[in-house]
PDB file of C-alpha atoms in Angstrom:
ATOM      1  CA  UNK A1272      -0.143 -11.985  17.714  1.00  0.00           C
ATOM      2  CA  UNK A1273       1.316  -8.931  15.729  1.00  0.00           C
ATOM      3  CA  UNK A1274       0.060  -7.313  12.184  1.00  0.00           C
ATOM      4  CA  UNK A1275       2.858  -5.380  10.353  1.00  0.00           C
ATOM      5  CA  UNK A1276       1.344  -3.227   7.560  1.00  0.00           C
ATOM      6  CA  UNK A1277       4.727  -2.299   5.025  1.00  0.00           C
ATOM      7  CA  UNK A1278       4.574   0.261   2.843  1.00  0.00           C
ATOM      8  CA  UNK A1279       6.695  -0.163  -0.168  1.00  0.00           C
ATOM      9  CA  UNK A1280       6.985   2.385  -2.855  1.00  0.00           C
ATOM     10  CA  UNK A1281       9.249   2.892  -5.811  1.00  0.00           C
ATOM     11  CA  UNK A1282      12.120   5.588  -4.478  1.00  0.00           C
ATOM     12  CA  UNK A1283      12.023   9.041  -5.452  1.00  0.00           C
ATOM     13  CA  UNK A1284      13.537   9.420  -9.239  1.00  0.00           C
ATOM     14  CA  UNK A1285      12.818   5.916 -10.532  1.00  0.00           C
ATOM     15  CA  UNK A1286      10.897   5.379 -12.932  1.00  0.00           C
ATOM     16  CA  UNK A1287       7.611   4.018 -12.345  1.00  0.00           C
ATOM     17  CA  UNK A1288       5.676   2.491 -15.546  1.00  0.00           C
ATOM     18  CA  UNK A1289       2.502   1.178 -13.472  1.00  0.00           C
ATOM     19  CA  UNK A1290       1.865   4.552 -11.914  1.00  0.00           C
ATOM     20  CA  UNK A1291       2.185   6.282 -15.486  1.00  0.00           C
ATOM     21  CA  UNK A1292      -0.045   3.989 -16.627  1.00  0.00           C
ATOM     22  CA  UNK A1293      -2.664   4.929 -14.264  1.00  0.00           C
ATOM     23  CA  UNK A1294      -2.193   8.232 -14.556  1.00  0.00           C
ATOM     24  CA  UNK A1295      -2.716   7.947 -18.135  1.00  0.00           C
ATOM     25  CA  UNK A1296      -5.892   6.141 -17.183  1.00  0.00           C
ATOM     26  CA  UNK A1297      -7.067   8.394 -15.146  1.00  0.00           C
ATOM     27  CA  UNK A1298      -6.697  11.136 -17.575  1.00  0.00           C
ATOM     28  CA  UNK A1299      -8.291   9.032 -20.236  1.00  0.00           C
ATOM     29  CA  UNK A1300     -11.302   8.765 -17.686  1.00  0.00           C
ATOM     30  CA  UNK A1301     -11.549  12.791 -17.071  1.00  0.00           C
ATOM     31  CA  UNK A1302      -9.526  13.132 -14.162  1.00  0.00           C
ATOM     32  CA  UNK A1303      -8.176  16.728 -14.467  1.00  0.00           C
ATOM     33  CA  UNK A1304      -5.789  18.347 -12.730  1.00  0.00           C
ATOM     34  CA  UNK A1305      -3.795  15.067 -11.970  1.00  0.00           C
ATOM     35  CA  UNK A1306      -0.322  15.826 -11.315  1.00  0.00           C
ATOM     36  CA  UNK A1307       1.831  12.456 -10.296  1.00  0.00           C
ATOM     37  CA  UNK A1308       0.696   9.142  -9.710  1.00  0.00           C
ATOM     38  CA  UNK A1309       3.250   6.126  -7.575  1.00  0.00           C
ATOM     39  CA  UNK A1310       1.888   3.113  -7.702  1.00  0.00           C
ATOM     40  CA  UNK A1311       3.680   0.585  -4.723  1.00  0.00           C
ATOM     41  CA  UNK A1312       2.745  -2.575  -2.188  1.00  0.00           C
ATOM     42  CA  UNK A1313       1.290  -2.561   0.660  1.00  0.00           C
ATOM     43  CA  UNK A1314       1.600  -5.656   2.552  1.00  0.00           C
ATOM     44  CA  UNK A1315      -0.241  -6.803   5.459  1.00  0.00           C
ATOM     45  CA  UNK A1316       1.532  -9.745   7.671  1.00  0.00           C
ATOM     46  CA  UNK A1317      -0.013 -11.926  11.267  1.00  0.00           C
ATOM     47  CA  UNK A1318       2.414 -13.196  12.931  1.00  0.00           C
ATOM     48  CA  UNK A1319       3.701 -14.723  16.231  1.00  0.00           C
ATOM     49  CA  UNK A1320       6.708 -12.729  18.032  1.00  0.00           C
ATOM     50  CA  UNK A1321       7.275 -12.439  21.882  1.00  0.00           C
ATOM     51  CA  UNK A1322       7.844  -8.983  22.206  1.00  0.00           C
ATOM     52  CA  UNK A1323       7.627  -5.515  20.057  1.00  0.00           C
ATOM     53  CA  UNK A1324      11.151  -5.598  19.614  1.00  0.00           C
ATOM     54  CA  UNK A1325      11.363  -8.976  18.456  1.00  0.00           C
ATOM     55  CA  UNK A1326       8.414  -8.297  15.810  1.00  0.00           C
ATOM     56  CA  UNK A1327       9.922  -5.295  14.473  1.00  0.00           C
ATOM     57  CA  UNK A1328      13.169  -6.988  14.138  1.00  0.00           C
ATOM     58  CA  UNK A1329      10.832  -9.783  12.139  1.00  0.00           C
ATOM     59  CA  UNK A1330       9.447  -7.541   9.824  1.00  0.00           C
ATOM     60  CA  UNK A1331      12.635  -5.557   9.162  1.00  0.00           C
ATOM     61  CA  UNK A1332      14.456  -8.489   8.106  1.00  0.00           C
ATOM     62  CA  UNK A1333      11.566  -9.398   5.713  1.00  0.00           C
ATOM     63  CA  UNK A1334      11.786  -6.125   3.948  1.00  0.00           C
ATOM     64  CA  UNK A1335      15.243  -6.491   3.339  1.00  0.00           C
ATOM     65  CA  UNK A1336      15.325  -9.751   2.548  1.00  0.00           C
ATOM     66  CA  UNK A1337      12.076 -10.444   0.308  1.00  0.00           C
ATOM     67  CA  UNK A1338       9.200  -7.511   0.819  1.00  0.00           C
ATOM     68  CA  UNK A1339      11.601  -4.739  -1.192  1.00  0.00           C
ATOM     69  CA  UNK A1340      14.018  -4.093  -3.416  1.00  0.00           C
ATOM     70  CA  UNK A1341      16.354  -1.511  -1.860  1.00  0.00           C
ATOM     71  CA  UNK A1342      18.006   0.022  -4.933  1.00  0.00           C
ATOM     72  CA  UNK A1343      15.145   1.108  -6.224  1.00  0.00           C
ATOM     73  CA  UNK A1344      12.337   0.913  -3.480  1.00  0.00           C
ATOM     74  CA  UNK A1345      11.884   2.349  -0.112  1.00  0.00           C
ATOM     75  CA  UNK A1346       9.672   0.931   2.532  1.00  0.00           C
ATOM     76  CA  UNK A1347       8.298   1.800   6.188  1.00  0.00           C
ATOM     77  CA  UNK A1348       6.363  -0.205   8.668  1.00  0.00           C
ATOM     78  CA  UNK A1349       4.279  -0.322  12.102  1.00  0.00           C
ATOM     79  CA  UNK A1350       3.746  -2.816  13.947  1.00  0.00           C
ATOM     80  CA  UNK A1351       0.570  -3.105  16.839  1.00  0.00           C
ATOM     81  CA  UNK A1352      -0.374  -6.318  18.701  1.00  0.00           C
ATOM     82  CA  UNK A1353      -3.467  -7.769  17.965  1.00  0.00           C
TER      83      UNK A1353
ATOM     84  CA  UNK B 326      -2.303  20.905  -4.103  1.00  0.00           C
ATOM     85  CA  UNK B 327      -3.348  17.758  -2.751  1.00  0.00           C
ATOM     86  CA  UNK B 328      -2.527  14.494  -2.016  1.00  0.00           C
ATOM     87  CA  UNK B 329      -3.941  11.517  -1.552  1.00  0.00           C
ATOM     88  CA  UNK B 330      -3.124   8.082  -0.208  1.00  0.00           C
ATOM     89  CA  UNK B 331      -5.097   5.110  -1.568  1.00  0.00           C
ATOM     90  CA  UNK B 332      -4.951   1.682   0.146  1.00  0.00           C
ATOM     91  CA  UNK B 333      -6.117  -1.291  -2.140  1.00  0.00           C
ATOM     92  CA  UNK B 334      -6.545  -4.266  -0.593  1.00  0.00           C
ATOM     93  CA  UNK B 335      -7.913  -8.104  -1.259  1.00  0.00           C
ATOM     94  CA  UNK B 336     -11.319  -8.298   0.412  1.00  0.00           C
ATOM     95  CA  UNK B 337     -11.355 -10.828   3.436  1.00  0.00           C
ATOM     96  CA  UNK B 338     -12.364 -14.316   2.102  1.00  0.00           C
ATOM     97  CA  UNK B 339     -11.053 -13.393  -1.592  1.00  0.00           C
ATOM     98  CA  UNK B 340      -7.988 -15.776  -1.960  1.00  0.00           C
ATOM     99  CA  UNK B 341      -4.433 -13.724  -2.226  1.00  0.00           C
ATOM    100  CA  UNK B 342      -2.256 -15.736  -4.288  1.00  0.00           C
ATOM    101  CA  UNK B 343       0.479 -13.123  -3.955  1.00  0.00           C
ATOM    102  CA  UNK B 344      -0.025 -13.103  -0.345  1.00  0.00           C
ATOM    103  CA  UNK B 345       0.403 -16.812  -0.643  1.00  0.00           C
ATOM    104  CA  UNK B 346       3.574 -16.556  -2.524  1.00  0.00           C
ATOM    105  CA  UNK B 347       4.679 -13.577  -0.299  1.00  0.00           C
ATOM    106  CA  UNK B 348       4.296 -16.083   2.628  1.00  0.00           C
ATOM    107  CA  UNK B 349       5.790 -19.010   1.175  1.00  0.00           C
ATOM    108  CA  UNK B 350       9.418 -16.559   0.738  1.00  0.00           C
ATOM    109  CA  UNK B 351       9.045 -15.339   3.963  1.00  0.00           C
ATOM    110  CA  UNK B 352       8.766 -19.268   5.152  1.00  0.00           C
ATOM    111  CA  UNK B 353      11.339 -20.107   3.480  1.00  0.00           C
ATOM    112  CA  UNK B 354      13.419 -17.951   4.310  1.00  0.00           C
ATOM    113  CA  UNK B 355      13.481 -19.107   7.801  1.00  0.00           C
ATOM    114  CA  UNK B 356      10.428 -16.278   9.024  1.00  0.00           C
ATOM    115  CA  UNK B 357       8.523 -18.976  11.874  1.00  0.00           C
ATOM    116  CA  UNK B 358       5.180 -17.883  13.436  1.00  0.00           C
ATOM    117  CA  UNK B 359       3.499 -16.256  10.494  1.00  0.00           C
ATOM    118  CA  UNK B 360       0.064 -16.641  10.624  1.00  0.00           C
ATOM    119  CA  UNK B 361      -1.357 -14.826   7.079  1.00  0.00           C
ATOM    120  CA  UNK B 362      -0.050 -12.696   4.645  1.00  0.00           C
ATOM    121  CA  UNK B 363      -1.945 -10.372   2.167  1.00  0.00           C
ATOM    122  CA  UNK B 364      -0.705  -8.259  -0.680  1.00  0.00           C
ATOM    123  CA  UNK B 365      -2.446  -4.774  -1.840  1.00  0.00           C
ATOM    124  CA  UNK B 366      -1.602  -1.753  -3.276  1.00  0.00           C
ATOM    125  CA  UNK B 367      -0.540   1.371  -2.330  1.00  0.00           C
ATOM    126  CA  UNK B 368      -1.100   4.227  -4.833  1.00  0.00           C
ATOM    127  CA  UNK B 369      -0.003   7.856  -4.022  1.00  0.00           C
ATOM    128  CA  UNK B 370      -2.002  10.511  -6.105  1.00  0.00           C
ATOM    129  CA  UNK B 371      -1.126  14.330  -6.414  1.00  0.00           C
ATOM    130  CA  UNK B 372      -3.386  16.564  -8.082  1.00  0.00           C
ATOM    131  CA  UNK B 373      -5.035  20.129  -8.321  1.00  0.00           C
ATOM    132  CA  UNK B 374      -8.422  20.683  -6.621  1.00  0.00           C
ATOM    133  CA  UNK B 375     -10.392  23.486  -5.486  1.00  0.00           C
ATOM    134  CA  UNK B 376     -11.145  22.079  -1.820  1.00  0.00           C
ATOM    135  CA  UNK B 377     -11.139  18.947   0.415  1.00  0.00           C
ATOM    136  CA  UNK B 378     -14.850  18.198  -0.594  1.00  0.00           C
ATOM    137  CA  UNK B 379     -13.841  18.420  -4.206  1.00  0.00           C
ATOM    138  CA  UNK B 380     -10.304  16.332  -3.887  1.00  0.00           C
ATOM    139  CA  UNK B 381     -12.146  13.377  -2.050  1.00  0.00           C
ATOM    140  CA  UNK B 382     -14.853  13.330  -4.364  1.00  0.00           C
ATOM    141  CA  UNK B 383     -12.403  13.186  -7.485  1.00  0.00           C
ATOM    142  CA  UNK B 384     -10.219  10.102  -5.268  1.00  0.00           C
ATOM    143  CA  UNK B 385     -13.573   8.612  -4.984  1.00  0.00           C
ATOM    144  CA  UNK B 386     -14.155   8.300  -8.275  1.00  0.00           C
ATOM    145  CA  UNK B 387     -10.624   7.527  -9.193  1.00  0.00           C
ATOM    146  CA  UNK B 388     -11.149   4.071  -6.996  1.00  0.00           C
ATOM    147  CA  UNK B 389     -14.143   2.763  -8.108  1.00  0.00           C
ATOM    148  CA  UNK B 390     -13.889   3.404 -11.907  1.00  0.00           C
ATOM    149  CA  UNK B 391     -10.082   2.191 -11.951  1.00  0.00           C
ATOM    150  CA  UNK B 392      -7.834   1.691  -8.873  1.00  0.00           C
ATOM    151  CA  UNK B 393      -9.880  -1.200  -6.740  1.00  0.00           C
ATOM    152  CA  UNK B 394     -12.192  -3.773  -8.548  1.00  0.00           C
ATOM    153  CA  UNK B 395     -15.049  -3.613  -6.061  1.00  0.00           C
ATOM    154  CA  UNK B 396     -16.232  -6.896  -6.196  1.00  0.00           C
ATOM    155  CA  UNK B 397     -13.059  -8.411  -4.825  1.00  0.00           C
ATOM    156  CA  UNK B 398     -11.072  -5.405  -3.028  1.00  0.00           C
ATOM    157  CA  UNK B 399     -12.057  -2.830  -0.761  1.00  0.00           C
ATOM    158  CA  UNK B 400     -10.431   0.692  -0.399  1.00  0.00           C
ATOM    159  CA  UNK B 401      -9.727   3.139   1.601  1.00  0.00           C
ATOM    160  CA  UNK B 402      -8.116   6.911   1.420  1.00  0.00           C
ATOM    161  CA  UNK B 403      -7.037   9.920   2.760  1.00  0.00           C
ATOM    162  CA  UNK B 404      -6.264  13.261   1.257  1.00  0.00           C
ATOM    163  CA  UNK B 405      -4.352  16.169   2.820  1.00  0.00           C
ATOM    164  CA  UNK B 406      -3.538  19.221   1.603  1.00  0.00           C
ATOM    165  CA  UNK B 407       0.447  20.075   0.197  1.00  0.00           C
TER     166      UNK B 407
END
C-alpha cells in the first residue's frame, strides 16, 4: 500500500480570492504583521501500486488529469509505502 | 520574515465528501487500487514577527480561531524563517 500526499496551490501571480479572504480575516481578528496568505489542497490518497515507480506514475497522472488545474495551479507530491 | 505552512485536514472518522468525490474522478477515470482519499487544505502564511516563539504562537492562534474547525479537523504547522 502507498499514501501520496499532493500539494496543490494556486501558481505564483494568480489571483487567489480564498486566501484574500483569510487574510482579511485574519486581520479582522488582530493578526498584525500579516503579509500574504495562499490558500490551496492538500490531498491525501491509499492506494495499491507494485512498485515506487508505478505509484508515482499513479499519482502523476491524477494530478494532471483531475487533482489540478495546470494553467493556473501548481502541484508536488511524495509518495512512501505504508 | 516568516513563513508558515498550515496543513488542514478532515479528522479520521469525520466523513470527507470531497474526498469521496475526489475518489469517485480518480475511479472513473480508470485509477484501480485506490483504497481512500481525503481532501484538506493547504494554507501558506507570510508575516512579520519578532522570533520563532512569537511566529508559532501567532500561527497558533491563526488555526484555531479561523483556519481548522477543531471539532472536525486537526492541524498541523511549521514556520521557518525567510
Amino acid at each position: 500500500m502507498w499514501k501520496a500526499k499532493v500539494e496543490v496551490m494556486p501558481k505564483a501571480g494568480v489571483l487567489d480570492p480564498q486566501g484574500k479572504a483569510v487574510q482579511g480575516g485574519l486581520a479582522t481578528l488582530g493578526f498584525a504583521g500579516l503579509r500574504d496568505v495562499r490558500v490551496g489542497k492538500l490531498i491525501e490518497l491509499r492506494f495499491e501500486a507494485e512498485s515506487r515507480e508505478a505509484a508515482r506514475t499513479l499519482v502523476e497522472e491524477a494530478c494532471r488529469k483531475l487533482l489540478a488545474n495546470p494553467i493556473i495551479e501548481e502541484y508536488r507530491f511524495t509518495v512512501e509505502e505504508v
